[in-house]
PDB file of C-alpha atoms and ligand atoms in Angstrom:
ATOM      1  CA  MET A   2    -163.783 -11.706 184.114  1.00  0.00           C
ATOM      2  CA  GLU A   3    -161.375 -13.240 181.604  1.00  0.00           C
ATOM      3  CA  ASN A   4    -159.088 -16.011 182.829  1.00  0.00           C
ATOM      4  CA  ILE A   5    -155.482 -14.754 183.310  1.00  0.00           C
ATOM      5  CA  GLU A   6    -154.074 -17.610 181.146  1.00  0.00           C
ATOM      6  CA  ASN A   7    -156.277 -16.617 178.220  1.00  0.00           C
ATOM      7  CA  VAL A   8    -155.086 -13.046 178.541  1.00  0.00           C
ATOM      8  CA  ILE A   9    -151.401 -14.178 178.472  1.00  0.00           C
ATOM      9  CA  ASP A  10    -152.104 -16.356 175.404  1.00  0.00           C
ATOM     10  CA  LYS A  11    -153.648 -13.424 173.588  1.00  0.00           C
ATOM     11  CA  VAL A  12    -150.713 -11.151 174.429  1.00  0.00           C
ATOM     12  CA  ASP A  13    -148.314 -13.844 173.153  1.00  0.00           C
ATOM     13  CA  GLU A  14    -150.257 -14.249 169.925  1.00  0.00           C
ATOM     14  CA  THR A  15    -150.274 -10.506 169.376  1.00  0.00           C
ATOM     15  CA  SER A  16    -146.539 -10.261 169.868  1.00  0.00           C
ATOM     16  CA  LEU A  17    -145.937 -13.272 167.562  1.00  0.00           C
ATOM     17  CA  ALA A  18    -148.146 -11.684 164.907  1.00  0.00           C
ATOM     18  CA  HIS A  19    -146.377  -8.418 165.383  1.00  0.00           C
ATOM     19  CA  SER A  20    -142.890  -9.793 164.743  1.00  0.00           C
ATOM     20  CA  PHE A  21    -144.186 -11.924 161.876  1.00  0.00           C
ATOM     21  CA  TYR A  22    -145.799  -8.990 160.028  1.00  0.00           C
ATOM     22  CA  ASP A  23    -142.759  -6.913 160.811  1.00  0.00           C
ATOM     23  CA  ALA A  24    -140.523  -9.507 159.110  1.00  0.00           C
ATOM     24  CA  CYS A  25    -142.958  -9.695 156.179  1.00  0.00           C
ATOM     25  CA  SER A  26    -142.421  -6.021 155.431  1.00  0.00           C
ATOM     26  CA  ASP A  27    -139.325  -7.300 153.631  1.00  0.00           C
ATOM     27  CA  LYS A  28    -140.802  -8.144 150.233  1.00  0.00           C
ATOM     28  CA  VAL A  29    -138.255 -10.848 149.432  1.00  0.00           C
ATOM     29  CA  PHE A  30    -138.877 -12.581 152.764  1.00  0.00           C
ATOM     30  CA  LYS A  31    -142.625 -12.334 152.120  1.00  0.00           C
ATOM     31  CA  ASP A  32    -142.213 -13.958 148.679  1.00  0.00           C
ATOM     32  CA  TYR A  33    -140.185 -16.737 150.297  1.00  0.00           C
ATOM     33  CA  ILE A  34    -142.872 -17.292 152.939  1.00  0.00           C
ATOM     34  CA  ASP A  35    -145.647 -17.308 150.329  1.00  0.00           C
ATOM     35  CA  GLY A  36    -143.749 -19.939 148.380  1.00  0.00           C
ATOM     36  CA  LEU A  37    -143.932 -22.309 151.356  1.00  0.00           C
ATOM     37  CA  ASN A  38    -147.715 -22.666 151.151  1.00  0.00           C
ATOM     38  CA  ILE A  39    -148.195 -22.843 154.888  1.00  0.00           C
ATOM     39  CA  GLU A  40    -151.022 -21.108 156.800  1.00  0.00           C
ATOM     40  CA  GLU A  41    -150.101 -17.809 158.434  1.00  0.00           C
ATOM     41  CA  SER A  42    -151.354 -18.967 161.826  1.00  0.00           C
ATOM     42  CA  ILE A  43    -148.626 -21.649 161.808  1.00  0.00           C
ATOM     43  CA  LEU A  44    -145.894 -19.548 160.163  1.00  0.00           C
ATOM     44  CA  MET A  45    -146.245 -16.889 162.830  1.00  0.00           C
ATOM     45  CA  LYS A  46    -144.907 -19.187 165.526  1.00  0.00           C
ATOM     46  CA  TYR A  47    -141.591 -19.636 163.708  1.00  0.00           C
ATOM     47  CA  THR A  48    -140.619 -16.162 162.489  1.00  0.00           C
ATOM     48  CA  SER A  49    -137.071 -16.265 163.795  1.00  0.00           C
ATOM     49  CA  SER A  50    -136.310 -19.775 162.405  1.00  0.00           C
ATOM     50  CA  LEU A  51    -137.976 -18.850 159.104  1.00  0.00           C
ATOM     51  CA  GLN A  52    -135.694 -15.832 158.887  1.00  0.00           C
ATOM     52  CA  ASP A  53    -132.675 -18.098 159.433  1.00  0.00           C
ATOM     53  CA  ALA A  54    -133.926 -20.481 156.752  1.00  0.00           C
ATOM     54  CA  PHE A  55    -134.592 -17.572 154.410  1.00  0.00           C
ATOM     55  CA  LEU A  56    -131.032 -16.236 154.853  1.00  0.00           C
ATOM     56  CA  GLU A  57    -129.573 -19.659 154.079  1.00  0.00           C
ATOM     57  CA  CYS A  58    -131.811 -20.009 151.022  1.00  0.00           C
ATOM     58  CA  LYS A  59    -130.676 -16.563 149.878  1.00  0.00           C
ATOM     59  CA  ASN A  60    -127.019 -17.597 150.282  1.00  0.00           C
ATOM     60  CA  CYS A  61    -127.685 -20.633 148.097  1.00  0.00           C
ATOM     61  CA  LYS A  62    -129.116 -18.539 145.272  1.00  0.00           C
ATOM     62  CA  LYS A  63    -125.840 -16.628 144.948  1.00  0.00           C
ATOM     63  CA  CYS A  64    -123.559 -19.589 145.645  1.00  0.00           C
ATOM     64  CA  LYS A  65    -121.127 -20.888 142.999  1.00  0.00           C
ATOM     65  CA  GLY A  66    -119.941 -24.053 144.759  1.00  0.00           C
ATOM     66  CA  LEU A  67    -119.145 -25.793 148.039  1.00  0.00           C
ATOM     67  CA  ASP A  68    -115.913 -23.841 148.494  1.00  0.00           C
ATOM     68  CA  THR A  69    -117.791 -20.564 148.792  1.00  0.00           C
ATOM     69  CA  CYS A  70    -120.747 -21.887 150.835  1.00  0.00           C
ATOM     70  CA  LYS A  71    -121.800 -19.337 153.477  1.00  0.00           C
ATOM     71  CA  ASN A  72    -124.297 -21.491 155.344  1.00  0.00           C
ATOM     72  CA  GLU A  73    -123.789 -22.737 158.846  1.00  0.00           C
ATOM     73  CA  ASN A  74    -123.235 -26.357 157.773  1.00  0.00           C
ATOM     74  CA  LYS A  75    -121.248 -26.409 154.555  1.00  0.00           C
ATOM     75  CA  GLY A  76    -123.311 -27.886 151.706  1.00  0.00           C
ATOM     76  CA  TYR A  77    -126.528 -27.921 153.723  1.00  0.00           C
ATOM     77  CA  VAL A  78    -129.464 -25.529 153.826  1.00  0.00           C
ATOM     78  CA  TYR A  79    -131.760 -24.991 156.796  1.00  0.00           C
ATOM     79  CA  THR A  80    -135.206 -25.855 155.454  1.00  0.00           C
ATOM     80  CA  PRO A  81    -138.756 -25.614 156.841  1.00  0.00           C
ATOM     81  CA  ASN A  82    -141.030 -28.630 156.366  1.00  0.00           C
ATOM     82  CA  LYS A  83    -144.697 -28.541 157.289  1.00  0.00           C
ATOM     83  CA  MET A  84    -145.858 -31.273 159.635  1.00  0.00           C
ATOM     84  CA  LYS A  85    -149.597 -31.208 160.613  1.00  0.00           C
ATOM     85  CA  ASN A  86    -149.875 -27.964 162.629  1.00  0.00           C
ATOM     86  CA  THR A  87    -146.203 -27.349 163.164  1.00  0.00           C
ATOM     87  CA  ILE A  88    -143.069 -26.698 161.142  1.00  0.00           C
ATOM     88  CA  ASN A  89    -140.098 -28.972 161.423  1.00  0.00           C
ATOM     89  CA  PHE A  90    -136.680 -27.596 160.327  1.00  0.00           C
ATOM     90  CA  SER A  91    -134.035 -29.827 158.779  1.00  0.00           C
ATOM     91  CA  TYR A  92    -130.594 -29.398 157.197  1.00  0.00           C
ATOM     92  CA  ASP A  93    -130.964 -30.549 153.587  1.00  0.00           C
ATOM     93  CA  ALA A  94    -128.063 -31.159 151.178  1.00  0.00           C
ATOM     94  CA  CYS A  95    -127.803 -28.420 148.544  1.00  0.00           C
ATOM     95  CA  GLU A  96    -127.470 -29.211 144.814  1.00  0.00           C
ATOM     96  CA  TYR A  97    -123.655 -29.031 144.935  1.00  0.00           C
ATOM     97  CA  GLU A  98    -123.516 -31.326 147.955  1.00  0.00           C
ATOM     98  CA  LYS A  99    -125.944 -33.796 146.342  1.00  0.00           C
ATOM     99  CA  GLU A 100    -123.706 -33.860 143.264  1.00  0.00           C
ATOM    100  CA  ARG A 101    -120.639 -34.391 145.438  1.00  0.00           C
ATOM    101  CA  ILE A 102    -122.287 -37.280 147.309  1.00  0.00           C
ATOM    102  CA  LYS A 103    -123.293 -38.875 144.004  1.00  0.00           C
ATOM    103  CA  SER A 104    -119.872 -38.495 142.405  1.00  0.00           C
ATOM    104  CA  ASP A 105    -118.122 -39.854 145.527  1.00  0.00           C
ATOM    105  CA  ALA A 106    -120.311 -42.950 145.729  1.00  0.00           C
ATOM    106  CA  TYR A 107    -117.631 -45.079 144.015  1.00  0.00           C
ATOM    107  CA  LYS A 108    -115.449 -44.682 147.130  1.00  0.00           C
ATOM    108  CA  ASP A 109    -117.708 -47.178 148.900  1.00  0.00           C
ATOM    109  CA  ASN A 110    -116.160 -49.814 146.625  1.00  0.00           C
ATOM    110  CA  LEU A 111    -112.637 -48.990 147.800  1.00  0.00           C
ATOM    111  CA  ASP A 112    -111.270 -50.412 150.984  1.00  0.00           C
ATOM    112  CA  LEU A 113    -107.940 -48.915 152.011  1.00  0.00           C
ATOM    113  CA  PHE A 114    -105.784 -50.236 154.781  1.00  0.00           C
ATOM    114  CA  GLU A 115    -103.014 -47.903 155.978  1.00  0.00           C
ATOM    115  CA  MET A 116    -102.981 -46.221 152.579  1.00  0.00           C
ATOM    116  CA  PRO A 117    -103.007 -42.448 151.986  1.00  0.00           C
ATOM    117  CA  LEU A 118    -106.628 -41.364 151.595  1.00  0.00           C
ATOM    118  CA  ASP A 119    -105.927 -39.011 148.687  1.00  0.00           C
ATOM    119  CA  ILE A 120    -105.298 -41.952 146.362  1.00  0.00           C
ATOM    120  CA  GLN A 121    -109.093 -42.304 146.226  1.00  0.00           C
ATOM    121  CA  ASN A 122    -109.002 -39.313 143.921  1.00  0.00           C
ATOM    122  CA  ALA A 123    -106.296 -40.624 141.570  1.00  0.00           C
ATOM    123  CA  THR A 124    -107.444 -40.664 137.950  1.00  0.00           C
ATOM    124  CA  PHE A 125    -105.947 -41.729 134.627  1.00  0.00           C
ATOM    125  CA  LYS A 126    -106.407 -38.195 133.377  1.00  0.00           C
ATOM    126  CA  ASP A 127    -103.666 -37.009 135.755  1.00  0.00           C
ATOM    127  CA  LEU A 128    -101.435 -39.891 134.768  1.00  0.00           C
ATOM    128  CA  TYR A 129    -101.294 -39.047 131.071  1.00  0.00           C
ATOM    129  CA  LYS A 130     -99.515 -35.814 131.964  1.00  0.00           C
ATOM    130  CA  GLY A 131     -96.591 -37.914 133.211  1.00  0.00           C
ATOM    131  CA  SER A 132     -93.599 -39.229 131.281  1.00  0.00           C
ATOM    132  CA  ARG A 133     -93.777 -41.500 128.213  1.00  0.00           C
ATOM    133  CA  SER A 134     -92.475 -44.452 130.216  1.00  0.00           C
ATOM    134  CA  ARG A 135     -95.971 -44.804 131.623  1.00  0.00           C
ATOM    135  CA  ILE A 136     -97.528 -45.567 128.260  1.00  0.00           C
ATOM    136  CA  PRO A 137     -97.012 -49.379 128.275  1.00  0.00           C
ATOM    137  CA  ILE A 138     -98.391 -49.511 131.828  1.00  0.00           C
ATOM    138  CA  LEU A 139    -101.391 -47.374 130.949  1.00  0.00           C
ATOM    139  CA  ASN A 140    -102.027 -49.538 127.884  1.00  0.00           C
ATOM    140  CA  TYR A 141    -101.984 -52.628 130.064  1.00  0.00           C
ATOM    141  CA  CYS A 142    -104.384 -50.991 132.513  1.00  0.00           C
ATOM    142  CA  LYS A 143    -106.748 -50.222 129.645  1.00  0.00           C
ATOM    143  CA  GLU A 144    -106.534 -53.802 128.404  1.00  0.00           C
ATOM    144  CA  PHE A 145    -107.075 -55.039 131.956  1.00  0.00           C
ATOM    145  CA  MET A 146    -110.233 -52.982 132.328  1.00  0.00           C
ATOM    146  CA  THR A 147    -111.721 -54.052 129.015  1.00  0.00           C
ATOM    147  CA  LYS A 148    -111.060 -57.733 129.613  1.00  0.00           C
ATOM    148  CA  TYR A 149    -112.031 -57.740 133.270  1.00  0.00           C
ATOM    149  CA  LEU A 150    -115.307 -55.988 132.607  1.00  0.00           C
ATOM    150  CA  LYS A 151    -116.102 -58.535 129.890  1.00  0.00           C
ATOM    151  CA  GLY A 152    -115.513 -61.285 132.431  1.00  0.00           C
ATOM    152  CA  GLU A 153    -112.333 -62.533 130.752  1.00  0.00           C
ATOM    153  CA  ARG A 154    -109.374 -63.827 132.750  1.00  0.00           C
ATOM    154  CA  VAL A 155    -106.641 -61.249 133.020  1.00  0.00           C
ATOM    155  CA  LYS A 156    -103.532 -60.990 135.138  1.00  0.00           C
ATOM    156  CA  GLY A 157    -102.796 -58.216 137.614  1.00  0.00           C
ATOM    157  CA  ILE A 158     -99.548 -56.230 137.609  1.00  0.00           C
ATOM    158  CA  TYR A 159     -96.316 -56.547 139.536  1.00  0.00           C
ATOM    159  CA  LEU A 160     -95.278 -52.911 139.326  1.00  0.00           C
ATOM    160  CA  THR A 161     -91.674 -52.315 140.212  1.00  0.00           C
ATOM    161  CA  GLY A 162     -89.812 -49.018 140.262  1.00  0.00           C
ATOM    162  CA  SER A 163     -88.032 -46.597 142.495  1.00  0.00           C
ATOM    163  CA  PHE A 164     -89.467 -44.969 145.589  1.00  0.00           C
ATOM    164  CA  GLY A 165     -91.884 -42.133 144.787  1.00  0.00           C
ATOM    165  CA  SER A 166     -92.183 -42.909 141.085  1.00  0.00           C
ATOM    166  CA  GLY A 167     -95.983 -43.078 141.363  1.00  0.00           C
ATOM    167  CA  LYS A 168     -96.593 -46.847 141.472  1.00  0.00           C
ATOM    168  CA  THR A 169     -99.229 -46.775 144.179  1.00  0.00           C
ATOM    169  CA  TYR A 170    -100.967 -43.821 142.551  1.00  0.00           C
ATOM    170  CA  LEU A 171    -101.121 -45.633 139.232  1.00  0.00           C
ATOM    171  CA  ILE A 172    -102.749 -48.797 140.557  1.00  0.00           C
ATOM    172  CA  ALA A 173    -105.074 -46.602 142.639  1.00  0.00           C
ATOM    173  CA  ALA A 174    -106.195 -44.834 139.461  1.00  0.00           C
ATOM    174  CA  LEU A 175    -107.065 -48.222 137.948  1.00  0.00           C
ATOM    175  CA  PHE A 176    -108.970 -49.363 141.050  1.00  0.00           C
ATOM    176  CA  ASN A 177    -110.832 -46.035 141.189  1.00  0.00           C
ATOM    177  CA  GLU A 178    -111.877 -46.378 137.563  1.00  0.00           C
ATOM    178  CA  LEU A 179    -113.163 -49.892 138.255  1.00  0.00           C
ATOM    179  CA  ALA A 180    -114.872 -48.772 141.459  1.00  0.00           C
ATOM    180  CA  LYS A 181    -116.896 -46.405 139.276  1.00  0.00           C
ATOM    181  CA  LYS A 182    -118.073 -49.546 137.446  1.00  0.00           C
ATOM    182  CA  ASP A 183    -119.013 -51.014 140.812  1.00  0.00           C
ATOM    183  CA  ILE A 184    -116.007 -53.313 141.206  1.00  0.00           C
ATOM    184  CA  LYS A 185    -114.790 -53.724 144.765  1.00  0.00           C
ATOM    185  CA  SER A 186    -111.141 -53.665 145.707  1.00  0.00           C
ATOM    186  CA  VAL A 187    -108.923 -53.728 148.746  1.00  0.00           C
ATOM    187  CA  SER A 188    -105.548 -51.986 148.890  1.00  0.00           C
ATOM    188  CA  VAL A 189    -103.309 -52.783 151.812  1.00  0.00           C
ATOM    189  CA  TYR A 190     -99.991 -51.317 152.741  1.00  0.00           C
ATOM    190  CA  PHE A 191     -98.451 -54.740 153.158  1.00  0.00           C
ATOM    191  CA  PRO A 192     -95.837 -54.104 155.903  1.00  0.00           C
ATOM    192  CA  ASP A 193     -98.391 -52.481 158.235  1.00  0.00           C
ATOM    193  CA  PHE A 194    -101.054 -55.009 157.341  1.00  0.00           C
ATOM    194  CA  LEU A 195     -98.781 -57.800 158.612  1.00  0.00           C
ATOM    195  CA  THR A 196     -98.129 -55.998 161.882  1.00  0.00           C
ATOM    196  CA  SER A 197    -101.817 -55.423 162.457  1.00  0.00           C
ATOM    197  CA  LEU A 198    -102.674 -59.045 161.551  1.00  0.00           C
ATOM    198  CA  LYS A 199    -100.277 -60.233 164.241  1.00  0.00           C
ATOM    199  CA  SER A 200    -102.159 -58.279 166.862  1.00  0.00           C
ATOM    200  CA  SER A 201    -105.522 -59.601 165.703  1.00  0.00           C
ATOM    201  CA  PHE A 202    -104.778 -63.277 166.508  1.00  0.00           C
ATOM    202  CA  ASN A 203    -107.348 -63.387 169.263  1.00  0.00           C
ATOM    203  CA  THR A 204    -109.997 -61.385 167.483  1.00  0.00           C
ATOM    204  CA  ASN A 205    -110.849 -61.285 163.796  1.00  0.00           C
ATOM    205  CA  PHE A 206    -107.663 -62.723 162.277  1.00  0.00           C
ATOM    206  CA  GLY A 207    -109.353 -65.439 160.192  1.00  0.00           C
ATOM    207  CA  GLU A 208    -112.060 -63.106 158.998  1.00  0.00           C
ATOM    208  CA  ARG A 209    -109.512 -60.573 157.771  1.00  0.00           C
ATOM    209  CA  ILE A 210    -107.449 -63.141 155.911  1.00  0.00           C
ATOM    210  CA  ASN A 211    -110.571 -64.481 154.230  1.00  0.00           C
ATOM    211  CA  TYR A 212    -111.646 -61.020 153.222  1.00  0.00           C
ATOM    212  CA  ILE A 213    -108.269 -60.325 151.587  1.00  0.00           C
ATOM    213  CA  LYS A 214    -108.285 -63.719 149.884  1.00  0.00           C
ATOM    214  CA  LYS A 215    -111.702 -63.248 148.337  1.00  0.00           C
ATOM    215  CA  VAL A 216    -112.030 -59.583 147.384  1.00  0.00           C
ATOM    216  CA  PRO A 217    -112.411 -59.140 143.587  1.00  0.00           C
ATOM    217  CA  LEU A 218    -109.289 -56.950 143.223  1.00  0.00           C
ATOM    218  CA  LEU A 219    -106.379 -56.814 145.637  1.00  0.00           C
ATOM    219  CA  LEU A 220    -103.337 -54.561 145.849  1.00  0.00           C
ATOM    220  CA  LEU A 221    -100.481 -55.591 148.113  1.00  0.00           C
ATOM    221  CA  ASP A 222     -98.659 -52.290 148.265  1.00  0.00           C
ATOM    222  CA  ASP A 223     -94.929 -52.075 148.893  1.00  0.00           C
ATOM    223  CA  ILE A 224     -94.277 -55.788 149.136  1.00  0.00           C
ATOM    224  CA  GLY A 225     -90.651 -56.441 150.098  1.00  0.00           C
ATOM    225  CA  ALA A 226     -90.555 -53.498 152.512  1.00  0.00           C
ATOM    226  CA  GLU A 227     -91.809 -55.702 155.361  1.00  0.00           C
ATOM    227  CA  ASN A 228     -89.639 -57.582 157.829  1.00  0.00           C
ATOM    228  CA  CYS A 229     -90.005 -60.982 156.261  1.00  0.00           C
ATOM    229  CA  SER A 230     -90.529 -63.916 158.602  1.00  0.00           C
ATOM    230  CA  ASN A 231     -91.381 -67.564 157.985  1.00  0.00           C
ATOM    231  CA  TRP A 232     -94.851 -66.764 159.310  1.00  0.00           C
ATOM    232  CA  SER A 233     -95.528 -63.802 156.995  1.00  0.00           C
ATOM    233  CA  ARG A 234     -94.166 -65.654 153.973  1.00  0.00           C
ATOM    234  CA  ASP A 235     -95.523 -69.170 154.503  1.00  0.00           C
ATOM    235  CA  GLU A 236     -98.660 -68.657 156.601  1.00  0.00           C
ATOM    236  CA  ILE A 237     -99.940 -65.348 155.244  1.00  0.00           C
ATOM    237  CA  LEU A 238     -98.615 -64.401 151.823  1.00  0.00           C
ATOM    238  CA  GLY A 239     -98.425 -67.958 150.432  1.00  0.00           C
ATOM    239  CA  PRO A 240    -102.030 -68.982 151.215  1.00  0.00           C
ATOM    240  CA  ILE A 241    -103.467 -65.634 150.045  1.00  0.00           C
ATOM    241  CA  LEU A 242    -101.679 -65.902 146.703  1.00  0.00           C
ATOM    242  CA  GLN A 243    -102.555 -69.583 146.294  1.00  0.00           C
ATOM    243  CA  TYR A 244    -106.240 -68.918 146.878  1.00  0.00           C
ATOM    244  CA  ARG A 245    -106.297 -65.989 144.456  1.00  0.00           C
ATOM    245  CA  MET A 246    -104.433 -68.001 141.831  1.00  0.00           C
ATOM    246  CA  ASP A 247    -106.823 -70.948 142.134  1.00  0.00           C
ATOM    247  CA  ASN A 248    -109.830 -68.643 141.848  1.00  0.00           C
ATOM    248  CA  HIS A 249    -108.458 -66.354 139.115  1.00  0.00           C
ATOM    249  CA  LEU A 250    -108.769 -63.255 141.262  1.00  0.00           C
ATOM    250  CA  PRO A 251    -106.630 -60.412 139.901  1.00  0.00           C
ATOM    251  CA  THR A 252    -103.889 -59.369 142.279  1.00  0.00           C
ATOM    252  CA  PHE A 253    -101.597 -56.362 142.051  1.00  0.00           C
ATOM    253  CA  PHE A 254     -98.299 -55.606 143.733  1.00  0.00           C
ATOM    254  CA  THR A 255     -96.136 -52.555 143.953  1.00  0.00           C
ATOM    255  CA  SER A 256     -92.546 -52.845 145.079  1.00  0.00           C
ATOM    256  CA  ASN A 257     -89.260 -51.001 145.066  1.00  0.00           C
ATOM    257  CA  LEU A 258     -87.718 -54.420 144.384  1.00  0.00           C
ATOM    258  CA  THR A 259     -87.538 -56.346 141.125  1.00  0.00           C
ATOM    259  CA  LEU A 260     -88.885 -59.902 141.301  1.00  0.00           C
ATOM    260  CA  GLU A 261     -85.303 -61.207 141.581  1.00  0.00           C
ATOM    261  CA  GLU A 262     -84.601 -58.851 144.476  1.00  0.00           C
ATOM    262  CA  LEU A 263     -87.884 -59.802 146.126  1.00  0.00           C
ATOM    263  CA  GLU A 264     -86.920 -63.461 145.844  1.00  0.00           C
ATOM    264  CA  SER A 265     -83.699 -62.820 147.787  1.00  0.00           C
ATOM    265  CA  ALA A 266     -85.546 -60.689 150.346  1.00  0.00           C
ATOM    266  CA  LEU A 267     -88.130 -63.440 150.892  1.00  0.00           C
ATOM    267  CA  SER A 268     -85.516 -66.169 151.237  1.00  0.00           C
ATOM    268  CA  ILE A 269     -83.835 -64.618 154.281  1.00  0.00           C
ATOM    269  CA  THR A 270     -85.681 -64.638 157.592  1.00  0.00           C
ATOM    270  CA  SER A 271     -84.468 -64.589 161.170  1.00  0.00           C
ATOM    271  CA  SER A 272     -84.919 -68.387 161.132  1.00  0.00           C
ATOM    272  CA  GLY A 273     -82.397 -68.844 158.323  1.00  0.00           C
ATOM    273  CA  VAL A 274     -82.310 -69.028 154.533  1.00  0.00           C
ATOM    274  CA  ASP A 275     -84.988 -70.903 152.571  1.00  0.00           C
ATOM    275  CA  LYS A 276     -84.631 -70.429 148.848  1.00  0.00           C
ATOM    276  CA  VAL A 277     -87.269 -72.996 147.939  1.00  0.00           C
ATOM    277  CA  LYS A 278     -90.063 -71.292 149.870  1.00  0.00           C
ATOM    278  CA  ALA A 279     -89.103 -67.890 148.470  1.00  0.00           C
ATOM    279  CA  ARG A 280     -89.081 -69.348 144.947  1.00  0.00           C
ATOM    280  CA  ARG A 281     -92.589 -70.733 145.513  1.00  0.00           C
ATOM    281  CA  ILE A 282     -93.921 -67.261 146.339  1.00  0.00           C
ATOM    282  CA  ILE A 283     -92.243 -65.750 143.283  1.00  0.00           C
ATOM    283  CA  GLU A 284     -93.773 -68.461 141.070  1.00  0.00           C
ATOM    284  CA  ARG A 285     -97.220 -67.579 142.373  1.00  0.00           C
ATOM    285  CA  ILE A 286     -96.632 -63.862 141.789  1.00  0.00           C
ATOM    286  CA  LYS A 287     -95.538 -64.674 138.225  1.00  0.00           C
ATOM    287  CA  GLN A 288     -98.694 -66.704 137.661  1.00  0.00           C
ATOM    288  CA  LEU A 289    -100.815 -63.864 138.963  1.00  0.00           C
ATOM    289  CA  THR A 290     -99.188 -60.885 137.236  1.00  0.00           C
ATOM    290  CA  GLU A 291     -97.461 -59.201 134.334  1.00  0.00           C
ATOM    291  CA  THR A 292     -94.265 -57.533 135.512  1.00  0.00           C
ATOM    292  CA  LEU A 293     -94.013 -53.899 134.494  1.00  0.00           C
ATOM    293  CA  GLU A 294     -91.516 -51.235 135.451  1.00  0.00           C
ATOM    294  CA  LEU A 295     -92.235 -47.606 136.201  1.00  0.00           C
ATOM    295  CA  ILE A 296     -89.268 -45.384 135.457  1.00  0.00           C
ATOM    296  CA  SER A 297     -89.799 -41.892 136.737  1.00  0.00           C
ATOM    297  CA  GLU A 298     -88.313 -39.212 138.914  1.00  0.00           C
ATOM    298  CA  SER A 299     -89.649 -39.158 142.439  1.00  0.00           C
ATOM    299  CA  ARG A 300     -92.919 -37.242 142.686  1.00  0.00           C
ATOM    300  CA  ARG A 301     -92.598 -36.910 146.428  1.00  0.00           C
ATOM    301  CA  ASP A 302     -91.852 -33.461 147.852  1.00  0.00           C
TER     302      ASP A 302
HETATM  303  P1  ADP B   7     -94.604 -44.906 144.908  1.00  0.00           P
HETATM  304  O1  ADP B   7     -95.730 -45.795 145.256  1.00  0.00           O
HETATM  305  O2  ADP B   7     -93.929 -45.300 143.606  1.00  0.00           O
HETATM  306  O3  ADP B   7     -93.577 -44.772 146.008  1.00  0.00           O
HETATM  307  P2  ADP B   7     -96.618 -42.857 144.972  1.00  0.00           P
HETATM  308  O4  ADP B   7     -97.638 -43.462 144.104  1.00  0.00           O
HETATM  309  O5  ADP B   7     -96.832 -42.910 146.425  1.00  0.00           O
HETATM  310  O6  ADP B   7     -95.168 -43.435 144.631  1.00  0.00           O
HETATM  311  O7  ADP B   7     -96.417 -41.355 144.477  1.00  0.00           O
HETATM  312  C1  ADP B   7     -95.578 -40.421 145.163  1.00  0.00           C
HETATM  313  C2  ADP B   7     -96.317 -39.093 145.366  1.00  0.00           C
HETATM  314  O8  ADP B   7     -96.641 -38.495 144.127  1.00  0.00           O
HETATM  315  C3  ADP B   7     -97.640 -39.274 146.081  1.00  0.00           C
HETATM  316  O9  ADP B   7     -97.852 -38.184 146.931  1.00  0.00           O
HETATM  317  C4  ADP B   7     -98.669 -39.298 144.956  1.00  0.00           C
HETATM  318  O10 ADP B   7     -99.941 -38.854 145.418  1.00  0.00           O
HETATM  319  C5  ADP B   7     -98.038 -38.360 143.947  1.00  0.00           C
HETATM  320  N1  ADP B   7     -98.344 -38.776 142.548  1.00  0.00           N
HETATM  321  C6  ADP B   7     -97.915 -39.891 141.948  1.00  0.00           C
HETATM  322  N2  ADP B   7     -98.320 -39.955 140.663  1.00  0.00           N
HETATM  323  C7  ADP B   7     -99.042 -38.826 140.460  1.00  0.00           C
HETATM  324  C8  ADP B   7     -99.741 -38.267 139.330  1.00  0.00           C
HETATM  325  N3  ADP B   7     -99.754 -38.870 138.156  1.00  0.00           N
HETATM  326  N4  ADP B   7    -100.362 -37.088 139.503  1.00  0.00           N
HETATM  327  C9  ADP B   7    -100.334 -36.457 140.669  1.00  0.00           C
HETATM  328  N5  ADP B   7     -99.699 -36.907 141.768  1.00  0.00           N
HETATM  329  C10 ADP B   7     -99.055 -38.067 141.683  1.00  0.00           C
HETATM  330 MG1   MG B   8     -96.093 -46.789 147.028  1.00  0.00          MG
END
């Protein structure tokens, strides 16, 4: 008499074969299965997963882009892969997703601290639609890129202008363009950066300062909006600027204040008034940058 386990195995196989051949009555599914080049005896064990994979593959054929993706994981397609005598299923990036990953690779060269994430998408193309007052700034950015990429020394920008005029966006567009040429940059929202540095005294304070000092391109965003103290001016800002000046590392600033206004802001701290120390900072900024002004209506909602 036949062993009961063998009988159960045979019944299972028959039912697997049954649902497999049933699924194969759909000609398009059958074509898909044939295209996999896997033996039927293996395929049969995975009918339900193969049907899922087939549906996802079918969605992809009609798909026009990531926005209209119908698959379970947006941009990914459930795919069968033959391993010895089994099939392993994985989620593979579709062509649109692969393109997106490739075109976003430059973002790895951008380090943003407390900055709005959407500035990673700022481009010069958008900027040209703006007012004519941007032209001298855009020309300088172009000159900066050409010279920097040739390895020539070139100053950063002290970009002053009213709140919301698009200063941060403009420098971001420049950094993004350079990131696409594999140049690394750090952009820090300066007031918040100072606050967070203070709380990192016992951890990675030195490491962070060194990182900011040495990065190829640096933006100190919204300088002058911080609560200036002797510490932030003389122990943080001063040494960072001195190091970058000595090593010809381009440094950018945006500010609602003109350099003269920044000088007054930096001279007054809760410890008193120190015009000499403020002057020293301004001299370093002047060494490091061209001053340019952005005149524009606020672009903020
Ligand atoms: P600022 O730094 O001068 O205060 P922002 O650069 O933050 O101004 O710009 C204000 C708002 O306008 C932001 O939301 C920014 O994303 C948007 N913005 C600025 N310039 C442009 C531009 N050229 N195209 C599209 N959006 C812009
Ligand atoms: Mg800004």
